[in-house]
Tab-separated table of C-alpha atoms in Angstrom:
chain	number	residue	atom	x	y	z
W	29	MET	CA	41.595	26.805	-6.613
W	30	ALA	CA	41.948	23.362	-7.774
W	31	VAL	CA	39.397	20.557	-7.209
W	32	LYS	CA	39.557	16.929	-8.284
W	33	VAL	CA	36.365	14.423	-7.919
W	34	THR	CA	36.485	10.705	-8.068
W	35	SER	CA	34.022	8.565	-8.337
W	36	PRO	CA	33.729	5.114	-6.322
W	37	VAL	CA	35.266	3.047	-9.374
W	38	GLY	CA	37.886	5.692	-9.848
W	39	ASP	CA	37.180	7.555	-12.467
W	40	ASP	CA	37.323	11.295	-12.556
W	41	VAL	CA	34.192	13.367	-12.324
W	42	ALA	CA	33.967	16.780	-14.691
W	43	CYS	CA	33.910	19.523	-12.283
W	44	VAL	CA	33.626	23.440	-12.536
W	45	VAL	CA	35.034	25.831	-10.269
W	46	ARG	CA	34.131	29.712	-10.065
W	47	GLY	CA	34.906	32.725	-7.977
W	48	SER	CA	37.787	33.884	-6.486
W	49	ALA	CA	40.026	34.289	-2.973
W	50	LEU	CA	37.859	37.471	-2.047
W	51	THR	CA	34.440	36.186	-3.270
W	52	GLY	CA	34.831	32.502	-2.549
W	53	PHE	CA	34.970	29.397	-4.687
W	54	ASP	CA	31.739	27.511	-6.080
W	55	VAL	CA	32.414	23.877	-7.154
W	56	GLN	CA	29.528	22.399	-9.351
W	57	TYR	CA	29.623	18.604	-10.550
W	58	THR	CA	27.469	16.169	-11.292
W	59	PRO	CA	28.080	12.564	-10.145
W	60	LEU	CA	26.892	9.587	-12.627
W	61	GLN	CA	27.110	6.663	-10.038
W	62	ALA	CA	26.112	6.037	-6.380
W	63	GLY	CA	28.189	5.844	-3.860
W	64	ARG	CA	31.154	7.078	-2.067
W	65	HIS	CA	32.903	10.261	-3.717
W	66	THR	CA	36.414	11.573	-3.450
W	67	ILE	CA	36.517	15.218	-3.260
W	68	GLN	CA	40.244	17.137	-3.160
W	69	ALA	CA	40.725	20.657	-2.851
W	70	LEU	CA	43.885	22.412	-3.392
W	71	TYR	CA	44.732	26.474	-3.032
W	72	ALA	CA	47.725	27.199	-3.965
W	73	ASN	CA	48.792	23.803	-4.411
W	74	MET	CA	48.188	23.233	-0.814
W	75	GLU	CA	45.281	20.957	0.244
W	76	ILE	CA	42.885	22.678	2.372
W	77	VAL	CA	41.468	21.831	5.739
W	78	GLY	CA	39.369	18.613	5.941
W	79	SER	CA	40.304	17.724	2.218
W	80	PRO	CA	39.563	15.244	0.884
W	81	PHE	CA	35.999	15.098	1.405
W	82	TYR	CA	33.736	12.053	1.172
W	83	PRO	CA	30.084	12.998	-0.131
W	84	GLU	CA	27.689	9.580	-0.545
W	85	VAL	CA	25.609	9.833	-3.613
W	86	TYR	CA	22.731	7.745	-3.956
W	87	ASP	CA	20.324	6.931	-6.964
W	88	PRO	CA	16.543	5.957	-6.381
W	89	ALA	CA	16.490	5.007	-9.932
W	90	LEU	CA	18.410	2.001	-8.908
W	91	VAL	CA	15.707	0.874	-6.477
W	92	THR	CA	13.464	-2.051	-7.025
W	93	VAL	CA	10.686	-3.362	-5.430
W	94	GLY	CA	9.071	-6.407	-5.168
W	95	ASP	CA	5.535	-7.695	-6.314
W	96	ILE	CA	2.644	-6.619	-4.126
W	97	SER	CA	-0.265	-9.629	-4.437
W	98	ASP	CA	-4.152	-8.769	-3.436
W	99	GLY	CA	-4.863	-10.004	0.046
W	100	ILE	CA	-7.223	-10.592	2.738
W	101	VAL	CA	-8.233	-7.296	5.097
W	102	GLY	CA	-6.414	-7.843	8.172
W	103	GLU	CA	-3.520	-10.186	7.100
W	104	LEU	CA	-0.143	-9.402	6.827
W	105	VAL	CA	1.070	-8.168	3.710
W	106	HIS	CA	5.104	-8.353	2.770
W	107	PHE	CA	7.140	-7.271	0.196
W	108	GLU	CA	10.985	-6.366	-0.374
W	109	VAL	CA	12.642	-3.547	-1.503
W	110	ASP	CA	16.082	-3.818	-2.789
W	111	HIS	CA	18.429	-0.773	-2.393
W	112	SER	CA	21.459	-2.124	-2.371
W	113	ARG	CA	23.191	-0.339	-5.689
W	114	ALA	CA	21.385	2.685	-4.912
W	115	GLY	CA	23.903	4.117	-2.018
W	116	PRO	CA	22.947	5.199	1.241
W	117	GLY	CA	19.271	6.111	1.902
W	118	THR	CA	16.136	5.618	3.915
W	119	VAL	CA	13.631	3.570	2.935
W	120	THR	CA	9.921	5.234	3.390
W	121	VAL	CA	6.181	3.695	2.464
W	122	ASP	CA	3.046	5.123	2.550
W	123	VAL	CA	-0.126	2.929	1.790
W	124	THR	CA	-3.526	4.777	1.429
W	125	GLY	CA	-6.812	2.409	1.115
W	126	PRO	CA	-10.345	3.705	-0.007
W	127	ARG	CA	-10.905	5.575	3.588
W	128	LYS	CA	-8.095	4.114	5.802
W	129	GLN	CA	-4.165	4.636	5.779
W	130	PRO	CA	-2.667	1.203	7.355
W	131	GLN	CA	1.023	1.847	9.205
W	132	PRO	CA	3.445	0.192	7.110
W	133	ARG	CA	6.537	-0.811	9.067
W	134	VAL	CA	9.834	-0.838	7.398
W	135	GLY	CA	12.766	-3.047	8.727
W	136	SER	CA	16.087	-3.912	7.296
W	137	SER	CA	16.736	-7.618	5.970
W	138	GLY	CA	20.472	-6.893	5.408
W	139	HIS	CA	22.642	-6.637	2.237
W	140	GLY	CA	20.792	-3.253	1.153
W	141	ARG	CA	17.338	-4.579	1.335
W	142	SER	CA	14.429	-3.253	3.547
W	143	ASP	CA	11.343	-5.745	4.583
W	144	VAL	CA	7.958	-3.947	4.332
W	145	THR	CA	4.892	-5.171	6.045
W	146	PHE	CA	1.385	-3.880	6.962
W	147	ARG	CA	-2.336	-5.038	7.175
W	148	ALA	CA	-5.120	-3.474	5.144
W	149	MET	CA	-7.843	-2.234	7.515
W	150	GLU	CA	-10.833	-1.864	4.862
W	151	ALA	CA	-11.873	-3.527	1.796
W	152	GLY	CA	-11.008	-2.260	-1.760
W	153	ASP	CA	-8.205	-0.719	-4.088
W	154	HIS	CA	-5.017	0.609	-1.929
W	155	THR	CA	-2.245	2.560	-3.588
W	156	VAL	CA	1.625	1.491	-2.101
W	157	ARG	CA	4.177	4.339	-2.422
W	158	VAL	CA	7.665	3.863	-1.951
W	159	PHE	CA	10.163	6.547	-1.314
W	160	PHE	CA	13.941	6.516	-1.168
W	161	ASN	CA	15.382	9.436	0.548
W	162	GLY	CA	11.868	11.020	-0.257
W	163	HIS	CA	12.306	10.274	-3.801
W	164	SER	CA	9.561	8.495	-5.488
W	165	VAL	CA	11.421	4.937	-6.857
W	166	PRO	CA	10.560	3.673	-10.488
W	167	ALA	CA	8.024	1.057	-9.574
W	168	SER	CA	6.227	3.414	-7.559
W	169	PRO	CA	3.267	3.763	-6.962
W	170	LEU	CA	1.774	-0.164	-6.726
W	171	ALA	CA	-1.584	-0.878	-6.533
W	172	ALA	CA	-3.258	-3.715	-4.699
W	173	HIS	CA	-7.202	-4.872	-3.537
W	174	PHE	CA	-8.068	-6.477	-0.522
W	175	SER	CA	-11.242	-8.500	0.292
W	176	TYR	CA	-12.732	-9.489	3.348
W	177	GLY	CA	-12.156	-13.083	2.114
W	178	ASN	CA	-14.780	-16.000	2.212
W	179	ILE	CA	-17.685	-14.594	3.679
W	180	SER	CA	-20.626	-16.213	3.075
W	181	ALA	CA	-24.396	-16.349	3.726
W	182	ASN	CA	-26.589	-19.603	3.719
W	183	TRP	CA	-28.800	-18.343	0.624
W	184	GLU	CA	-30.137	-22.009	0.335
W	185	GLN	CA	-32.795	-21.498	2.613
W	186	LEU	CA	-34.296	-18.669	1.031
W	187	ARG	CA	-35.182	-20.860	-2.277
W	188	LEU	CA	-38.362	-21.294	-0.750
W	189	ILE	CA	-40.207	-18.718	1.708
W	190	PRO	CA	-43.647	-18.374	2.176
W	191	VAL	CA	-45.158	-14.632	1.370
W	192	LYS	CA	-46.073	-12.199	4.260
W	193	ARG	CA	-43.845	-14.669	7.017
W	194	PRO	CA	-40.756	-13.246	8.382
W	195	ALA	CA	-38.121	-14.707	6.495
W	196	ALA	CA	-34.099	-14.798	7.513
W	197	PHE	CA	-30.762	-15.420	6.826
W	198	ILE	CA	-27.016	-15.206	8.425
W	199	VAL	CA	-23.856	-13.396	7.252
W	200	ASP	CA	-21.030	-15.188	8.446
W	201	PRO	CA	-17.894	-12.621	8.483
W	202	ARG	CA	-15.662	-16.211	9.127
W	203	GLY	CA	-13.145	-14.219	11.256
W	204	ALA	CA	-13.039	-10.964	9.102
W	205	PRO	CA	-12.416	-7.636	11.123
W	206	THR	CA	-15.840	-5.968	11.931
W	207	ALA	CA	-17.411	-3.725	9.116
W	208	PRO	CA	-21.034	-2.400	8.322
W	209	VAL	CA	-22.884	-4.829	6.598
W	210	ASP	CA	-25.497	-3.494	3.686
W	211	VAL	CA	-28.632	-5.614	2.548
W	212	ARG	CA	-31.138	-4.554	-0.501
W	213	ILE	CA	-34.084	-6.790	-1.007
W	214	THR	CA	-35.785	-6.228	-4.157
W	215	ASP	CA	-39.349	-7.765	-4.873
W	216	PRO	CA	-40.934	-8.646	-8.376
W	217	SER	CA	-42.481	-4.970	-8.857
W	218	GLY	CA	-38.562	-3.370	-8.193
W	219	ALA	CA	-39.925	-2.223	-4.750
W	220	GLN	CA	-37.176	-2.246	-1.987
W	221	LEU	CA	-38.133	-4.061	1.135
W	222	THR	CA	-37.036	-3.184	4.289
W	223	SER	CA	-34.572	-5.565	6.219
W	224	ARG	CA	-33.535	-5.754	9.866
W	225	ILE	CA	-29.880	-6.713	10.884
W	226	SER	CA	-28.834	-7.751	13.740
W	227	ALA	CA	-24.940	-8.976	15.490
W	228	VAL	CA	-25.531	-12.614	17.154
W	229	ASP	CA	-22.559	-13.761	18.353
W	230	ASP	CA	-19.757	-13.845	15.369
W	231	HIS	CA	-22.501	-13.535	12.767
W	232	TYR	CA	-24.995	-10.866	11.434
W	233	ARG	CA	-28.553	-12.211	11.646
W	234	VAL	CA	-30.950	-10.773	8.674
W	235	GLU	CA	-34.648	-10.386	8.618
W	236	PHE	CA	-37.241	-9.367	6.084
W	237	THR	CA	-40.756	-10.251	4.825
W	238	PRO	CA	-41.898	-10.425	1.408
W	239	LEU	CA	-45.250	-9.065	0.479
W	240	MET	CA	-45.755	-10.706	-2.792
W	241	MET	CA	-45.055	-13.877	-4.811
W	242	GLY	CA	-42.418	-13.910	-6.944
W	243	PRO	CA	-38.704	-13.913	-7.360
W	244	HIS	CA	-36.736	-11.688	-5.179
W	245	THR	CA	-33.183	-10.115	-5.523
W	246	LEU	CA	-30.933	-9.880	-2.348
W	247	SER	CA	-27.502	-8.003	-2.501
W	248	VAL	CA	-25.023	-8.507	0.663
W	249	SER	CA	-22.115	-6.252	1.101
W	250	TYR	CA	-19.500	-6.484	3.881
W	251	GLY	CA	-17.593	-3.420	4.345
W	252	GLY	CA	-18.602	-1.902	1.094
W	253	GLU	CA	-17.742	-5.032	-0.940
W	254	VAL	CA	-20.288	-7.577	-2.499
W	255	ILE	CA	-20.129	-11.195	-0.644
W	256	PRO	CA	-19.644	-14.201	-2.645
W	257	GLY	CA	-22.573	-15.169	-4.455
W	258	SER	CA	-24.553	-12.186	-3.914
W	259	PRO	CA	-26.880	-10.916	-5.563
W	260	TYR	CA	-28.896	-14.264	-4.889
């Protein structure tokens, strides 16, 4: 049994043939580059049925991944995976958030490149894992942080408020996806005050009643992330 393995550029690839006509033959070789190889197999100086064979070889180490920037929850994230030198194969992507797992879409952009898009569904750190034919690529995993954007609260009207009278302020998501609002109000003694949060149209109204004079601290988070200006 004689076997010849040729690389995509025409170089001979070393191979080892073991066995006999009675037990069958086992051929082992280690491809050194990605792409189509040619295998010619001869027995008794005659090419066997199906020869030559053309196995396709891929190399995940040759896959490169574009940068992923930090972003805003709900906005489209885009990056490119270049596998033009890695041989034939399929790109798959997993994205994991703090509690939710966005569903990425992978499409071909031509010339051995894949275009990946997804939308984060919550604020926090996300991990992006890229695979080529099921194997992790060198740049993977990647990390990106997502926030709810420029969420605001009208702190100004709380600069001076009377004691033992209801006070209120507005938290404005500014179009961010719906998420839990958490408010913590601490009086000068360190005690936590009770607050009431109600949804009004496209924003949230927070009401509380200060029980003593002096500076109070207000901390507001949206979807588990502290909003700009907090604590106030």
